[in-house]
Coordinates of C-alpha atoms in Angstrom, one line a residue:
M1 CA -19.1 -23.6 8.0
A2 CA -18.6 -25.8 11.6
N3 CA -16.1 -28.2 9.9
W4 CA -13.0 -27.4 8.3
K5 CA -11.2 -29.8 5.5
D6 CA -8.1 -28.2 6.8
P7 CA -7.7 -29.6 10.4
E8 CA -4.8 -27.3 10.9
I9 CA -6.7 -24.5 10.5
A10 CA -9.5 -25.8 13.0
G11 CA -6.2 -26.0 15.7
V12 CA -5.3 -22.4 15.0
R13 CA -9.3 -21.5 15.2
A14 CA -8.7 -23.1 18.9
I15 CA -5.3 -21.0 19.6
L16 CA -7.0 -18.0 18.8
A17 CA -10.5 -18.5 20.4
A18 CA -8.1 -18.7 23.9
R19 CA -6.5 -16.1 23.3
Q20 CA -10.1 -13.4 23.3
P21 CA -10.3 -11.8 26.3
E22 CA -13.0 -12.3 29.6
P23 CA -16.6 -10.8 28.4
G24 CA -16.6 -7.5 30.3
A25 CA -12.8 -6.6 30.7
P26 CA -11.7 -3.7 29.5
T27 CA -10.2 -2.9 26.4
P28 CA -6.5 -2.5 25.8
G29 CA -5.1 1.1 24.7
Y30 CA -3.0 1.4 21.9
A31 CA 0.1 1.2 24.4
E32 CA -0.9 -2.6 25.6
R33 CA -2.3 -3.5 22.2
R34 CA 1.4 -2.6 20.4
A35 CA 3.4 -4.2 23.2
A36 CA 1.4 -7.7 23.1
M37 CA 1.7 -7.6 20.0
D38 CA 5.8 -7.2 19.6
A39 CA 5.9 -9.7 22.4
L40 CA 4.3 -12.8 20.4
G41 CA 6.6 -11.8 17.5
E42 CA 9.8 -11.9 19.5
K43 CA 8.7 -15.2 20.8
G44 CA 8.7 -16.5 16.9
A45 CA 11.6 -18.6 16.0
L46 CA 14.1 -17.6 12.8
P47 CA 15.1 -20.2 10.5
V48 CA 18.6 -21.7 11.2
G49 CA 21.3 -19.0 10.6
C50 CA 19.0 -16.0 9.6
Y51 CA 20.0 -13.0 11.9
H52 CA 18.8 -9.1 12.1
E53 CA 20.3 -5.8 13.3
P54 CA 18.9 -2.4 13.6
V55 CA 19.1 0.1 10.3
T56 CA 17.7 3.2 9.3
L57 CA 16.9 3.9 5.7
G58 CA 15.8 7.7 4.8
G59 CA 15.6 8.9 9.2
V60 CA 13.0 6.0 9.2
R61 CA 14.6 3.2 11.8
G62 CA 13.9 -0.1 10.9
E63 CA 15.5 -3.7 11.2
R64 CA 17.7 -5.8 8.5
V65 CA 17.2 -9.6 8.2
V66 CA 19.4 -11.2 6.3
P67 CA 18.8 -15.4 5.9
Q68 CA 21.5 -17.7 5.2
G69 CA 21.6 -18.4 0.9
A70 CA 20.3 -14.9 0.3
A71 CA 21.5 -13.7 -3.3
P72 CA 23.6 -10.7 -3.5
G73 CA 21.9 -7.7 -4.6
R74 CA 18.3 -8.4 -3.7
T75 CA 16.1 -6.5 -1.2
M76 CA 12.8 -7.0 -0.2
L77 CA 10.9 -4.2 1.7
Y78 CA 8.9 -5.2 4.3
L79 CA 6.1 -3.2 5.8
H80 CA 4.9 -4.6 8.7
G81 CA 0.6 -4.9 9.2
G82 CA -1.2 -3.9 12.6
A83 CA -4.2 -1.6 11.0
Y84 CA -1.8 1.8 11.0
T85 CA -1.7 1.8 14.8
M86 CA 0.5 -1.6 15.9
G87 CA 2.8 -3.5 15.1
S88 CA 6.8 -2.9 14.1
P89 CA 9.8 -5.1 12.6
R90 CA 9.9 -6.9 15.9
S91 CA 6.2 -8.0 15.9
H92 CA 6.9 -9.5 12.1
R93 CA 10.3 -10.7 12.1
P94 CA 9.6 -14.3 12.0
L95 CA 7.1 -13.7 9.3
V96 CA 10.2 -11.2 7.2
A97 CA 12.7 -13.6 7.9
R98 CA 10.5 -17.1 6.5
L99 CA 9.6 -14.8 3.4
A100 CA 13.4 -13.5 3.1
E101 CA 14.8 -17.0 3.3
A102 CA 12.0 -18.2 0.6
A103 CA 12.9 -15.7 -2.0
R104 CA 16.6 -15.7 -1.3
T105 CA 16.9 -12.0 0.0
V106 CA 17.7 -9.1 2.4
A107 CA 15.0 -8.0 4.1
V108 CA 14.9 -4.8 5.6
A109 CA 11.4 -4.0 7.5
I110 CA 10.5 -0.6 8.8
D111 CA 9.3 0.9 11.6
Y112 CA 7.0 3.8 10.0
R113 CA 5.2 6.1 12.2
L114 CA 1.7 4.8 13.7
G115 CA -1.7 6.6 14.2
P116 CA -3.3 7.6 16.0
E117 CA -0.1 9.9 17.5
H118 CA 0.6 10.6 13.4
R119 CA -2.1 10.8 11.7
F120 CA -1.9 10.3 7.4
P121 CA 0.2 10.6 4.9
A122 CA 3.1 9.8 7.8
A123 CA 3.2 6.1 7.0
V124 CA 3.3 6.4 3.2
D125 CA 5.6 9.2 3.4
D126 CA 8.3 7.0 5.5
A127 CA 7.8 4.6 3.1
V128 CA 8.8 6.7 0.4
A129 CA 11.6 8.2 1.9
A130 CA 13.1 3.7 3.2
Y131 CA 13.0 3.5 -0.8
R132 CA 14.4 7.0 -2.0
A133 CA 17.1 6.3 1.1
L134 CA 17.4 2.3 -0.7
L135 CA 18.0 3.5 -4.4
D136 CA 20.1 6.1 -3.1
G137 CA 22.2 3.7 -1.4
G138 CA 22.6 1.7 -4.5
A139 CA 20.3 -0.9 -4.6
E140 CA 19.0 -1.6 -8.2
P141 CA 15.0 -1.1 -8.2
Q142 CA 15.1 -4.1 -10.4
R143 CA 16.4 -6.0 -7.8
V144 CA 14.7 -4.7 -5.0
V145 CA 10.3 -6.5 -4.4
V146 CA 8.3 -4.4 -1.5
V147 CA 5.6 -6.9 0.4
G148 CA 3.5 -6.1 2.8
D149 CA 0.3 -7.6 4.9
S150 CA -2.6 -6.1 6.2
A151 CA -2.2 -2.5 6.4
G152 CA 1.4 -3.0 5.3
G153 CA -0.2 -4.7 2.3
G154 CA -2.1 -0.8 1.5
L155 CA 0.6 0.8 2.3
A156 CA 2.4 -1.2 -0.5
M157 CA -0.2 -0.1 -2.7
A158 CA 0.0 3.7 -1.8
L159 CA 3.6 3.3 -2.2
A160 CA 3.3 2.1 -5.5
L161 CA 1.0 5.2 -6.4
A162 CA 3.3 7.5 -4.4
L163 CA 6.0 6.2 -6.8
K164 CA 4.2 7.1 -9.6
R165 CA 3.6 10.3 -8.6
D166 CA 7.3 11.1 -7.7
G167 CA 8.4 9.7 -10.9
L168 CA 10.6 7.1 -9.1
P169 CA 11.4 3.6 -10.8
Q170 CA 9.4 1.0 -9.8
P171 CA 10.8 -2.0 -8.0
A172 CA 11.0 -5.7 -9.5
G173 CA 7.4 -6.1 -8.4
W174 CA 4.7 -6.2 -5.4
F175 CA 3.9 -9.2 -2.7
V176 CA 0.6 -8.5 -0.8
I177 CA -0.9 -10.4 1.7
S178 CA -4.6 -9.7 2.8
P179 CA -4.0 -6.2 1.9
W180 CA -6.4 -3.5 3.5
A181 CA -6.6 -1.1 0.7
D182 CA -9.7 0.0 1.4
L183 CA -10.0 2.5 4.4
T184 CA -14.0 2.7 3.4
Q185 CA -14.4 -1.1 4.8
S186 CA -17.3 -1.0 1.9
G187 CA -16.5 -4.0 0.5
A188 CA -19.3 -7.6 0.7
S189 CA -16.9 -9.6 3.0
Y190 CA -16.8 -7.0 5.6
A191 CA -20.8 -8.5 6.0
S192 CA -20.4 -11.7 4.7
K193 CA -17.2 -13.3 6.8
T194 CA -18.2 -11.6 9.9
A195 CA -19.2 -15.1 11.3
S196 CA -15.8 -17.0 9.9
D197 CA -13.3 -14.2 10.5
P198 CA -11.6 -15.0 13.7
T199 CA -9.3 -12.0 13.8
I200 CA -11.0 -8.7 11.9
S201 CA -14.1 -7.0 12.3
K202 CA -15.7 -4.2 10.7
P203 CA -16.2 -2.2 13.7
R204 CA -12.4 -2.3 14.9
L205 CA -11.6 -1.7 11.4
D206 CA -13.6 1.6 11.4
E207 CA -12.0 2.3 14.6
N208 CA -8.4 1.9 13.8
A209 CA -9.1 4.1 9.9
R210 CA -10.9 7.3 12.4
A211 CA -7.2 6.6 14.1
Y212 CA -4.9 6.9 11.3
L213 CA -6.7 9.2 9.1
G214 CA -7.3 12.1 11.8
G215 CA -10.6 13.3 10.1
L216 CA -9.0 13.2 6.3
D217 CA -11.0 11.7 3.2
P218 CA -10.9 7.6 3.1
R219 CA -11.3 7.6 -0.3
D220 CA -7.9 9.1 -1.0
P221 CA -5.7 6.7 -3.2
L222 CA -3.0 7.0 -0.6
A223 CA -5.0 5.7 2.2
S224 CA -7.5 3.6 0.2
P225 CA -5.4 2.4 -2.8
V226 CA -8.8 0.8 -4.8
F227 CA -9.3 4.2 -5.3
G228 CA -5.9 5.2 -7.7
D229 CA -4.7 4.6 -11.2
F230 CA -2.2 2.1 -11.3
E231 CA -1.4 2.4 -14.8
G232 CA 2.3 1.2 -15.2
V233 CA 3.1 -0.2 -11.7
S234 CA 4.9 -3.5 -12.1
P235 CA 3.4 -6.8 -11.3
V236 CA 1.8 -7.7 -8.0
L237 CA 0.7 -10.8 -6.5
I238 CA -1.6 -11.0 -3.9
Q239 CA -2.6 -13.6 -1.4
V240 CA -5.7 -13.8 0.4
G241 CA -8.1 -16.6 2.5
S242 CA -11.4 -17.2 1.8
E243 CA -12.3 -16.6 5.3
E244 CA -11.5 -12.9 6.3
A245 CA -13.3 -9.8 5.9
L246 CA -10.5 -8.2 4.5
L247 CA -11.2 -10.6 1.3
S248 CA -12.9 -7.8 -0.9
D249 CA -10.7 -5.6 0.0
S250 CA -8.1 -8.1 -2.5
I251 CA -10.5 -8.8 -4.9
T252 CA -11.5 -5.0 -5.8
L253 CA -7.7 -4.3 -5.7
A254 CA -6.7 -7.2 -8.3
D255 CA -10.1 -5.9 -10.6
V256 CA -8.6 -2.5 -10.4
L257 CA -4.8 -3.4 -11.2
A258 CA -6.3 -5.2 -14.2
H259 CA -8.2 -2.8 -15.4
A260 CA -5.1 -0.9 -15.6
R261 CA -2.9 -3.2 -17.3
V262 CA -0.8 -4.3 -14.8
A263 CA 0.4 -8.2 -14.5
V264 CA -2.0 -9.1 -11.5
R265 CA -1.5 -12.5 -10.1
L266 CA -4.7 -13.1 -7.3
E267 CA -4.5 -16.3 -5.2
V268 CA -7.5 -17.0 -2.8
W269 CA -6.3 -20.0 -0.2
P270 CA -9.5 -21.9 0.7
E271 CA -10.4 -21.3 4.8
M272 CA -7.4 -19.6 5.3
I273 CA -7.9 -16.8 8.0
H274 CA -6.2 -13.3 7.7
V275 CA -2.1 -13.4 7.0
F276 CA -2.6 -17.3 7.9
H277 CA 1.7 -16.7 6.6
A278 CA 2.1 -16.1 9.9
W279 CA 1.3 -19.4 11.6
G280 CA 4.1 -21.5 9.3
P281 CA 5.2 -23.4 12.2
V282 CA 1.9 -25.7 12.5
L283 CA -0.1 -24.5 9.5
Q284 CA 1.2 -26.3 6.1
A285 CA -0.8 -24.6 4.3
A286 CA 1.2 -21.4 5.3
R287 CA 4.3 -23.0 4.5
R288 CA 3.3 -23.8 0.6
A289 CA 1.8 -19.9 0.6
V290 CA 5.4 -18.4 1.7
A291 CA 7.0 -21.0 -0.5
D292 CA 4.9 -19.9 -3.4
A293 CA 5.3 -16.6 -2.5
G294 CA 9.5 -17.1 -2.2
A295 CA 9.2 -18.6 -5.9
W296 CA 7.0 -15.3 -7.4
M297 CA 9.7 -13.0 -5.9
D298 CA 12.9 -15.3 -7.2
E299 CA 11.4 -15.0 -10.6
R300 CA 10.8 -11.3 -10.3
F301 CA 14.4 -11.0 -9.1
G302 CA 15.4 -12.7 -12.2

């Protein structure tokens, strides 16, 4: 598809194309990728009146983000993306702040351990520890939503399964953006969207899956939640772009949830790319998606 009905997504694609390294340039290591991702996030503007501060939950460091107008007693637990090898609360701070503002809630983004230094299930263990700490600190589960993008979306669904396993109460709801929920990379969109996805490729995901799993089974439901049993899990909202390699993960996840009788809403946004929500300053579709998700979370909080 050469011409996009949404002219703004064409502009985003041009920005992404300009960021591509020169042919033959050396592939950056994990430290360089992490630093670059954090630097982009730290350049982003926050909503007026929003502030952030360090926090530790269950031994896991993180960041508390407080927008203006946050309703008392609400908490968003945010799990960042980055293919389980990159990303942090710093890289995702602007997106977390906009989502928190839309849902009128305080957000806590955790800095869970990354591969290859800390292999699976370290990230899941950190997410469980942070959620337990929220409850131990007085948060009411019906006043908590868990949100994640990309790998963080897959991690959120893994957390849902871990809470079920451990007999812990479910939060009010789960909102996942373009979740990486199948680390076998077996969905049809990994091939069908190769030409139209400007940021995600199957070879790079294969590499990151190996780094995170460290030789363990990618079909473990806590690594690839599409293989899990979600019966009894609280409602889930999934938002994904139509032009991303991970589209199949969202579709399969919604199917698995529906078969488990979970209340699930799947939104496929035409022409949009991976985690298009992060482009809010220049993309109306991103702002609409954040507003829609905020309204859904506001309803879940009650």
